[in-house]
mmCIF file of N, CA and C in Angstrom:
data_model
loop_
_atom_site.group_PDB
_atom_site.id
_atom_site.type_symbol
_atom_site.label_atom_id
_atom_site.label_comp_id
_atom_site.label_asym_id
_atom_site.label_seq_id
_atom_site.Cartn_x
_atom_site.Cartn_y
_atom_site.Cartn_z
ATOM 1 N N UNK G 285 0.837 -1.167 0.000
ATOM 2 C CA UNK G 285 0.000 0.000 0.000
ATOM 3 C C UNK G 285 0.888 1.238 0.000
ATOM 4 N N UNK G 286 0.661 2.140 -0.928
ATOM 5 C CA UNK G 286 1.491 3.335 -0.996
ATOM 6 C C UNK G 286 0.817 4.483 -0.234
ATOM 7 N N UNK G 287 1.678 5.366 0.245
ATOM 8 C CA UNK G 287 1.208 6.528 1.007
ATOM 9 C C UNK G 287 1.033 7.682 0.032
ATOM 10 N N UNK G 288 -0.109 8.371 0.092
ATOM 11 C CA UNK G 288 -0.296 9.531 -0.790
ATOM 12 C C UNK G 288 0.794 10.577 -0.553
ATOM 13 N N UNK G 289 1.164 11.285 -1.606
ATOM 14 C CA UNK G 289 2.272 12.253 -1.552
ATOM 15 C C UNK G 289 2.036 13.352 -0.525
ATOM 16 N N UNK G 290 0.797 13.831 -0.386
ATOM 17 C CA UNK G 290 0.548 14.907 0.582
ATOM 18 C C UNK G 290 0.759 14.430 2.025
ATOM 19 N N UNK G 291 0.377 13.183 2.304
ATOM 20 C CA UNK G 291 0.600 12.628 3.649
ATOM 21 C C UNK G 291 2.088 12.384 3.867
ATOM 22 N N UNK G 292 2.775 11.907 2.854
ATOM 23 C CA UNK G 292 4.215 11.680 2.945
ATOM 24 C C UNK G 292 4.956 12.988 3.215
ATOM 25 N N UNK G 293 4.546 14.071 2.563
ATOM 26 C CA UNK G 293 5.152 15.388 2.777
ATOM 27 C C UNK G 293 4.912 15.858 4.208
ATOM 28 N N UNK G 294 3.728 15.646 4.728
ATOM 29 C CA UNK G 294 3.414 16.034 6.106
ATOM 30 C C UNK G 294 4.238 15.231 7.106
ATOM 31 N N UNK G 295 4.428 13.942 6.823
ATOM 32 C CA UNK G 295 5.249 13.106 7.704
ATOM 33 C C UNK G 295 6.707 13.575 7.708
ATOM 34 N N UNK G 296 7.216 13.983 6.553
ATOM 35 C CA UNK G 296 8.583 14.497 6.476
ATOM 36 C C UNK G 296 8.718 15.790 7.271
ATOM 37 N N UNK G 297 7.718 16.666 7.167
ATOM 38 C CA UNK G 297 7.736 17.907 7.951
ATOM 39 C C UNK G 297 7.741 17.601 9.445
ATOM 40 N N UNK G 298 6.917 16.634 9.828
ATOM 41 C CA UNK G 298 6.843 16.239 11.232
ATOM 42 C C UNK G 298 8.186 15.703 11.716
ATOM 43 N N UNK G 299 8.834 14.882 10.901
ATOM 44 C CA UNK G 299 10.139 14.326 11.262
ATOM 45 C C UNK G 299 11.178 15.439 11.451
ATOM 46 N N UNK G 300 11.156 16.426 10.571
ATOM 47 C CA UNK G 300 12.093 17.542 10.684
ATOM 48 C C UNK G 300 11.834 18.348 11.949
ATOM 49 N N UNK G 301 10.582 18.546 12.288
ATOM 50 C CA UNK G 301 10.228 19.280 13.492
ATOM 51 C C UNK G 301 10.658 18.520 14.746
ATOM 52 N N UNK G 302 10.432 17.221 14.752
ATOM 53 C CA UNK G 302 10.838 16.382 15.888
ATOM 54 C C UNK G 302 12.354 16.440 16.058
ATOM 55 N N UNK G 303 13.091 16.357 14.970
ATOM 56 C CA UNK G 303 14.552 16.428 15.039
ATOM 57 C C UNK G 303 15.006 17.772 15.594
ATOM 58 N N UNK G 304 14.404 18.854 15.128
ATOM 59 C CA UNK G 304 14.765 20.187 15.614
ATOM 60 C C UNK G 304 14.479 20.315 17.107
ATOM 61 N N UNK G 305 13.368 19.789 17.553
ATOM 62 C CA UNK G 305 13.022 19.845 18.978
ATOM 63 C C UNK G 305 13.979 19.010 19.814
ATOM 64 N N UNK G 306 14.371 17.852 19.306
ATOM 65 C CA UNK G 306 15.330 17.016 20.025
ATOM 66 C C UNK G 306 16.675 17.728 20.156
ATOM 67 N N UNK G 307 17.114 18.386 19.080
ATOM 68 C CA UNK G 307 18.389 19.107 19.120
ATOM 69 C C UNK G 307 18.316 20.254 20.122
ATOM 70 N N UNK G 308 17.202 20.959 20.157
ATOM 71 C CA UNK G 308 17.014 22.050 21.103
ATOM 72 C C UNK G 308 17.016 21.528 22.536
ATOM 73 N N UNK G 309 16.372 20.396 22.750
ATOM 74 C CA UNK G 309 16.317 19.818 24.086
ATOM 75 C C UNK G 309 17.713 19.422 24.563
ATOM 76 N N UNK G 310 18.510 18.820 23.706
ATOM 77 C CA UNK G 310 19.868 18.440 24.078
ATOM 78 C C UNK G 310 20.701 19.683 24.379
ATOM 79 N N UNK G 311 20.563 20.728 23.555
ATOM 80 C CA UNK G 311 21.311 21.959 23.784
ATOM 81 C C UNK G 311 20.935 22.582 25.128
ATOM 82 N N UNK G 312 19.659 22.632 25.426
ATOM 83 C CA UNK G 312 19.216 23.226 26.685
ATOM 84 C C UNK G 312 19.663 22.382 27.883
ATOM 85 N N UNK G 313 19.664 21.070 27.724
ATOM 86 C CA UNK G 313 20.135 20.198 28.800
ATOM 87 C C UNK G 313 21.621 20.427 29.058
ATOM 88 N N UNK G 314 22.407 20.635 27.999
ATOM 89 C CA UNK G 314 23.842 20.930 28.161
ATOM 90 C C UNK G 314 24.032 22.243 28.911
ATOM 91 N N UNK G 315 23.272 23.244 28.551
ATOM 92 C CA UNK G 315 23.363 24.538 29.227
ATOM 93 C C UNK G 315 22.973 24.414 30.694
ATOM 94 N N UNK G 316 21.916 23.669 30.973
ATOM 95 C CA UNK G 316 21.481 23.455 32.342
ATOM 96 C C UNK G 316 22.562 22.760 33.154
ATOM 97 N N UNK G 317 23.160 21.738 32.590
ATOM 98 C CA UNK G 317 24.206 20.996 33.284
ATOM 99 C C UNK G 317 25.419 21.878 33.531
ATOM 100 N N UNK G 318 25.802 22.692 32.561
ATOM 101 C CA UNK G 318 26.942 23.595 32.725
ATOM 102 C C UNK G 318 26.675 24.603 33.835
ATOM 103 N N UNK G 319 25.515 25.217 33.828
ATOM 104 C CA UNK G 319 25.172 26.190 34.869
ATOM 105 C C UNK G 319 25.102 25.540 36.242
ATOM 106 N N UNK G 320 24.503 24.371 36.300
ATOM 107 C CA UNK G 320 24.394 23.650 37.567
ATOM 108 C C UNK G 320 25.778 23.343 38.133
ATOM 109 N N UNK G 321 26.665 22.876 37.275
ATOM 110 C CA UNK G 321 28.021 22.538 37.726
ATOM 111 C C UNK G 321 28.751 23.771 38.237
ATOM 112 N N UNK G 322 28.542 24.901 37.583
ATOM 113 C CA UNK G 322 29.206 26.131 38.016
ATOM 114 C C UNK G 322 28.655 26.611 39.353
ATOM 115 N N UNK G 323 27.337 26.606 39.494
ATOM 116 C CA UNK G 323 26.718 27.102 40.727
ATOM 117 C C UNK G 323 27.085 26.220 41.911
ATOM 118 N N UNK G 324 27.061 24.914 41.722
ATOM 119 C CA UNK G 324 27.382 23.996 42.809
ATOM 120 C C UNK G 324 28.822 24.186 43.287
ATOM 121 N N UNK G 325 29.714 24.546 42.377
ATOM 122 C CA UNK G 325 31.127 24.657 42.722
ATOM 123 C C UNK G 325 31.567 26.069 43.088
ATOM 124 N N UNK G 326 30.641 26.977 43.241
ATOM 125 C CA UNK G 326 31.006 28.349 43.597
ATOM 126 C C UNK G 326 31.207 28.455 45.102
ATOM 127 N N UNK G 327 32.439 28.652 45.512
ATOM 128 C CA UNK G 327 32.713 28.888 46.931
ATOM 129 C C UNK G 327 32.442 30.353 47.244
ATOM 130 N N UNK G 328 32.713 31.202 46.292
ATOM 131 C CA UNK G 328 32.470 32.627 46.435
ATOM 132 C C UNK G 328 32.184 33.192 45.063
ATOM 133 N N UNK G 329 31.767 34.391 45.030
ATOM 134 C CA UNK G 329 31.433 35.019 43.752
ATOM 135 C C UNK G 329 32.651 35.057 42.841
ATOM 136 N N UNK G 330 32.511 34.492 41.650
ATOM 137 C CA UNK G 330 33.597 34.505 40.672
ATOM 138 C C UNK G 330 34.716 33.522 40.965
ATOM 139 N N UNK G 331 34.517 32.648 41.937
ATOM 140 C CA UNK G 331 35.575 31.707 42.313
ATOM 141 C C UNK G 331 35.145 30.291 41.942
ATOM 142 N N UNK G 332 35.181 29.984 40.670
ATOM 143 C CA UNK G 332 34.771 28.673 40.175
ATOM 144 C C UNK G 332 35.998 27.966 39.611
ATOM 145 N N UNK G 333 36.271 26.777 40.112
ATOM 146 C CA UNK G 333 37.420 26.006 39.627
ATOM 147 C C UNK G 333 36.985 25.146 38.446
ATOM 148 N N UNK G 334 37.694 25.281 37.340
ATOM 149 C CA UNK G 334 37.343 24.563 36.106
ATOM 150 C C UNK G 334 37.356 23.051 36.314
ATOM 151 N N UNK G 335 38.309 22.546 37.066
ATOM 152 C CA UNK G 335 38.398 21.097 37.292
ATOM 153 C C UNK G 335 37.178 20.584 38.056
ATOM 154 N N UNK G 336 36.708 21.363 39.025
ATOM 155 C CA UNK G 336 35.516 20.960 39.781
ATOM 156 C C UNK G 336 34.277 20.974 38.901
ATOM 157 N N UNK G 337 34.203 21.956 38.008
ATOM 158 C CA UNK G 337 33.069 22.034 37.094
ATOM 159 C C UNK G 337 33.065 20.823 36.161
ATOM 160 N N UNK G 338 34.228 20.476 35.609
ATOM 161 C CA UNK G 338 34.323 19.316 34.719
ATOM 162 C C UNK G 338 33.936 18.035 35.451
ATOM 163 N N UNK G 339 34.381 17.903 36.700
ATOM 164 C CA UNK G 339 34.052 16.709 37.479
ATOM 165 C C UNK G 339 32.551 16.616 37.719
ATOM 166 N N UNK G 340 31.935 17.744 38.032
ATOM 167 C CA UNK G 340 30.485 17.760 38.271
ATOM 168 C C UNK G 340 29.722 17.399 36.992
ATOM 169 N N UNK G 341 30.155 17.937 35.863
ATOM 170 C CA UNK G 341 29.496 17.635 34.586
ATOM 171 C C UNK G 341 29.611 16.145 34.283
ATOM 172 N N UNK G 342 30.794 15.587 34.479
ATOM 173 C CA UNK G 342 30.986 14.155 34.216
ATOM 174 C C UNK G 342 30.104 13.314 35.127
ATOM 175 N N UNK G 343 30.014 13.708 36.384
ATOM 176 C CA UNK G 343 29.212 12.971 37.353
ATOM 177 C C UNK G 343 27.718 13.072 37.034
ATOM 178 N N UNK G 344 27.237 14.262 36.782
ATOM 179 C CA UNK G 344 25.810 14.475 36.588
ATOM 180 C C UNK G 344 25.326 14.141 35.184
ATOM 181 N N UNK G 345 26.226 13.972 34.231
ATOM 182 C CA UNK G 345 25.794 13.649 32.872
ATOM 183 C C UNK G 345 25.105 12.290 32.811
ATOM 184 N N UNK G 346 25.405 11.441 33.771
ATOM 185 C CA UNK G 346 24.749 10.130 33.819
ATOM 186 C C UNK G 346 23.239 10.281 33.975
ATOM 187 N N UNK G 347 22.832 11.324 34.685
ATOM 188 C CA UNK G 347 21.403 11.590 34.878
ATOM 189 C C UNK G 347 20.722 11.865 33.535
ATOM 190 N N UNK G 348 21.410 12.597 32.656
ATOM 191 C CA UNK G 348 20.835 12.925 31.356
ATOM 192 C C UNK G 348 20.871 11.731 30.405
ATOM 193 N N UNK G 349 21.819 10.834 30.598
ATOM 194 C CA UNK G 349 21.906 9.665 29.732
ATOM 195 C C UNK G 349 20.680 8.782 29.861
ATOM 196 N N UNK G 350 19.998 8.861 30.985
ATOM 197 C CA UNK G 350 18.775 8.081 31.164
ATOM 198 C C UNK G 350 17.661 8.607 30.266
ATOM 199 N N UNK G 351 17.729 9.882 29.890
ATOM 200 C CA UNK G 351 16.648 10.496 29.128
ATOM 201 C C UNK G 351 16.926 10.586 27.628
ATOM 202 N N UNK G 352 18.185 10.617 27.248
ATOM 203 C CA UNK G 352 18.545 10.752 25.839
ATOM 204 C C UNK G 352 19.208 9.482 25.360
ATOM 205 N N UNK G 353 18.988 9.153 24.096
ATOM 206 C CA UNK G 353 19.604 7.962 23.521
ATOM 207 C C UNK G 353 20.185 8.294 22.163
ATOM 208 N N UNK G 354 21.089 7.455 21.709
ATOM 209 C CA UNK G 354 21.580 7.517 20.328
ATOM 210 C C UNK G 354 22.544 8.640 20.043
ATOM 211 N N UNK G 355 22.529 9.091 18.792
ATOM 212 C CA UNK G 355 23.471 10.071 18.272
ATOM 213 C C UNK G 355 23.410 11.410 19.007
ATOM 214 N N UNK G 356 22.239 11.788 19.480
ATOM 215 C CA UNK G 356 22.077 13.085 20.135
ATOM 216 C C UNK G 356 22.929 13.227 21.373
ATOM 217 N N UNK G 357 23.323 12.117 21.985
ATOM 218 C CA UNK G 357 24.099 12.166 23.211
ATOM 219 C C UNK G 357 25.593 12.289 22.957
ATOM 220 N N UNK G 358 26.042 11.980 21.746
ATOM 221 C CA UNK G 358 27.467 12.063 21.471
ATOM 222 C C UNK G 358 27.920 13.509 21.582
ATOM 223 N N UNK G 359 28.948 13.728 22.335
ATOM 224 C CA UNK G 359 29.463 15.072 22.524
ATOM 225 C C UNK G 359 28.727 15.857 23.599
ATOM 226 N N UNK G 360 27.802 15.235 24.295
ATOM 227 C CA UNK G 360 27.003 15.917 25.316
ATOM 228 C C UNK G 360 27.879 16.495 26.422
ATOM 229 N N UNK G 361 28.762 15.676 26.963
ATOM 230 C CA UNK G 361 29.632 16.132 28.049
ATOM 231 C C UNK G 361 30.585 17.216 27.554
ATOM 232 N N UNK G 362 31.155 17.016 26.363
ATOM 233 C CA UNK G 362 32.054 18.023 25.795
ATOM 234 C C UNK G 362 31.338 19.347 25.592
ATOM 235 N N UNK G 363 30.115 19.286 25.096
ATOM 236 C CA UNK G 363 29.346 20.506 24.866
ATOM 237 C C UNK G 363 29.059 21.220 26.187
ATOM 238 N N UNK G 364 28.660 20.458 27.204
ATOM 239 C CA UNK G 364 28.370 21.053 28.512
ATOM 240 C C UNK G 364 29.623 21.698 29.097
ATOM 241 N N UNK G 365 30.769 21.043 28.957
ATOM 242 C CA UNK G 365 32.024 21.613 29.469
ATOM 243 C C UNK G 365 32.417 22.857 28.692
ATOM 244 N N UNK G 366 32.212 22.863 27.397
ATOM 245 C CA UNK G 366 32.528 24.035 26.576
ATOM 246 C C UNK G 366 31.643 25.225 26.965
ATOM 247 N N UNK G 367 30.366 24.969 27.201
ATOM 248 C CA UNK G 367 29.454 26.029 27.616
ATOM 249 C C UNK G 367 29.861 26.571 28.978
ATOM 250 N N UNK G 368 30.210 25.689 29.905
ATOM 251 C CA UNK G 368 30.638 26.123 31.237
ATOM 252 C C UNK G 368 31.886 26.996 31.136
ATOM 253 N N UNK G 369 32.819 26.613 30.271
ATOM 254 C CA UNK G 369 34.041 27.399 30.092
ATOM 255 C C UNK G 369 33.718 28.782 29.531
ATOM 256 N N UNK G 370 32.836 28.839 28.539
ATOM 257 C CA UNK G 370 32.445 30.125 27.962
ATOM 258 C C UNK G 370 31.770 31.007 29.000
ATOM 259 N N UNK G 371 30.895 30.419 29.796
ATOM 260 C CA UNK G 371 30.196 31.196 30.817
ATOM 261 C C UNK G 371 31.149 31.718 31.881
ATOM 262 N N UNK G 372 32.086 30.873 32.310
ATOM 263 C CA UNK G 372 33.019 31.316 33.351
ATOM 264 C C UNK G 372 33.992 32.356 32.807
ATOM 265 N N UNK G 373 34.416 32.218 31.553
ATOM 266 C CA UNK G 373 35.296 33.220 30.954
ATOM 267 C C UNK G 373 34.573 34.555 30.814
ATOM 268 N N UNK G 374 33.306 34.490 30.456
ATOM 269 C CA UNK G 374 32.503 35.701 30.323
ATOM 270 C C UNK G 374 32.360 36.394 31.677
ATOM 271 N N UNK G 375 32.091 35.607 32.716
ATOM 272 C CA UNK G 375 31.952 36.175 34.062
ATOM 273 C C UNK G 375 33.276 36.755 34.542
ATOM 274 N N UNK G 376 34.373 36.073 34.254
ATOM 275 C CA UNK G 376 35.701 36.564 34.663
ATOM 276 C C UNK G 376 36.040 37.872 33.966
ATOM 277 N N UNK G 377 35.690 37.967 32.698
ATOM 278 C CA UNK G 377 35.958 39.194 31.941
ATOM 279 C C UNK G 377 35.161 40.364 32.512
ATOM 280 N N UNK G 378 33.931 40.122 32.913
ATOM 281 C CA UNK G 378 33.101 41.177 33.494
ATOM 282 C C UNK G 378 33.672 41.645 34.831
ATOM 283 N N UNK G 379 34.139 40.706 35.651
ATOM 284 C CA UNK G 379 34.730 41.051 36.946
ATOM 285 C C UNK G 379 35.992 41.872 36.731
ATOM 286 N N UNK G 380 36.837 41.458 35.781
ATOM 287 C CA UNK G 380 38.075 42.184 35.494
ATOM 288 C C UNK G 380 37.771 43.595 34.994
ATOM 289 N N UNK G 381 36.757 43.735 34.179
ATOM 290 C CA UNK G 381 36.381 45.050 33.651
ATOM 291 C C UNK G 381 35.899 45.962 34.778
ATOM 292 N N UNK G 382 35.132 45.423 35.720
ATOM 293 C CA UNK G 382 34.655 46.208 36.849
ATOM 294 C C UNK G 382 35.817 46.673 37.719
ATOM 295 N N UNK G 383 36.798 45.804 37.910
ATOM 296 C CA UNK G 383 37.964 46.152 38.722
ATOM 297 C C UNK G 383 38.754 47.265 38.049
ATOM 298 N N UNK G 384 38.903 47.199 36.722
ATOM 299 C CA UNK G 384 39.629 48.239 35.981
ATOM 300 C C UNK G 384 38.892 49.557 36.070
ATOM 301 N N UNK G 385 37.577 49.516 36.004
ATOM 302 C CA UNK G 385 36.770 50.737 36.085
ATOM 303 C C UNK G 385 36.912 51.380 37.454
ATOM 304 N N UNK G 386 36.906 50.562 38.508
ATOM 305 C CA UNK G 386 37.066 51.089 39.870
ATOM 306 C C UNK G 386 38.452 51.699 40.071
ATOM 307 N N UNK G 387 39.481 51.067 39.520
ATOM 308 C CA UNK G 387 40.847 51.586 39.645
ATOM 309 C C UNK G 387 41.019 52.911 38.907
ATOM 310 N N UNK G 388 40.329 53.022 37.782
ATOM 311 C CA UNK G 388 40.441 54.241 36.973
ATOM 312 C C UNK G 388 39.818 55.435 37.688
ATOM 313 N N UNK G 389 38.849 55.191 38.521
ATOM 314 C CA UNK G 389 38.175 56.290 39.244
ATOM 315 C C UNK G 389 39.054 56.730 40.354
#
């Protein structure tokens, strides 16, 4: 039995939408894990150790593995660590800029 072309086109659109949503979900989960690892390891404002963040991401990524399967999970830990590094570098740059501004005054 063949599927009519209009139904086949709708199924393809649905598949593309599902894939896009899955990719978004994985990206948001990586961001959540990166932020969580940073917050948990903050002893003081701006004092986040990269090694502790990486350890937390590695430890907690197992929780996400229960929810995601297949290709979407490849690179999950690396992505979360990269996001955490970008966030901490951004925060460090802001702190350094504030210190320079205070010194200039």
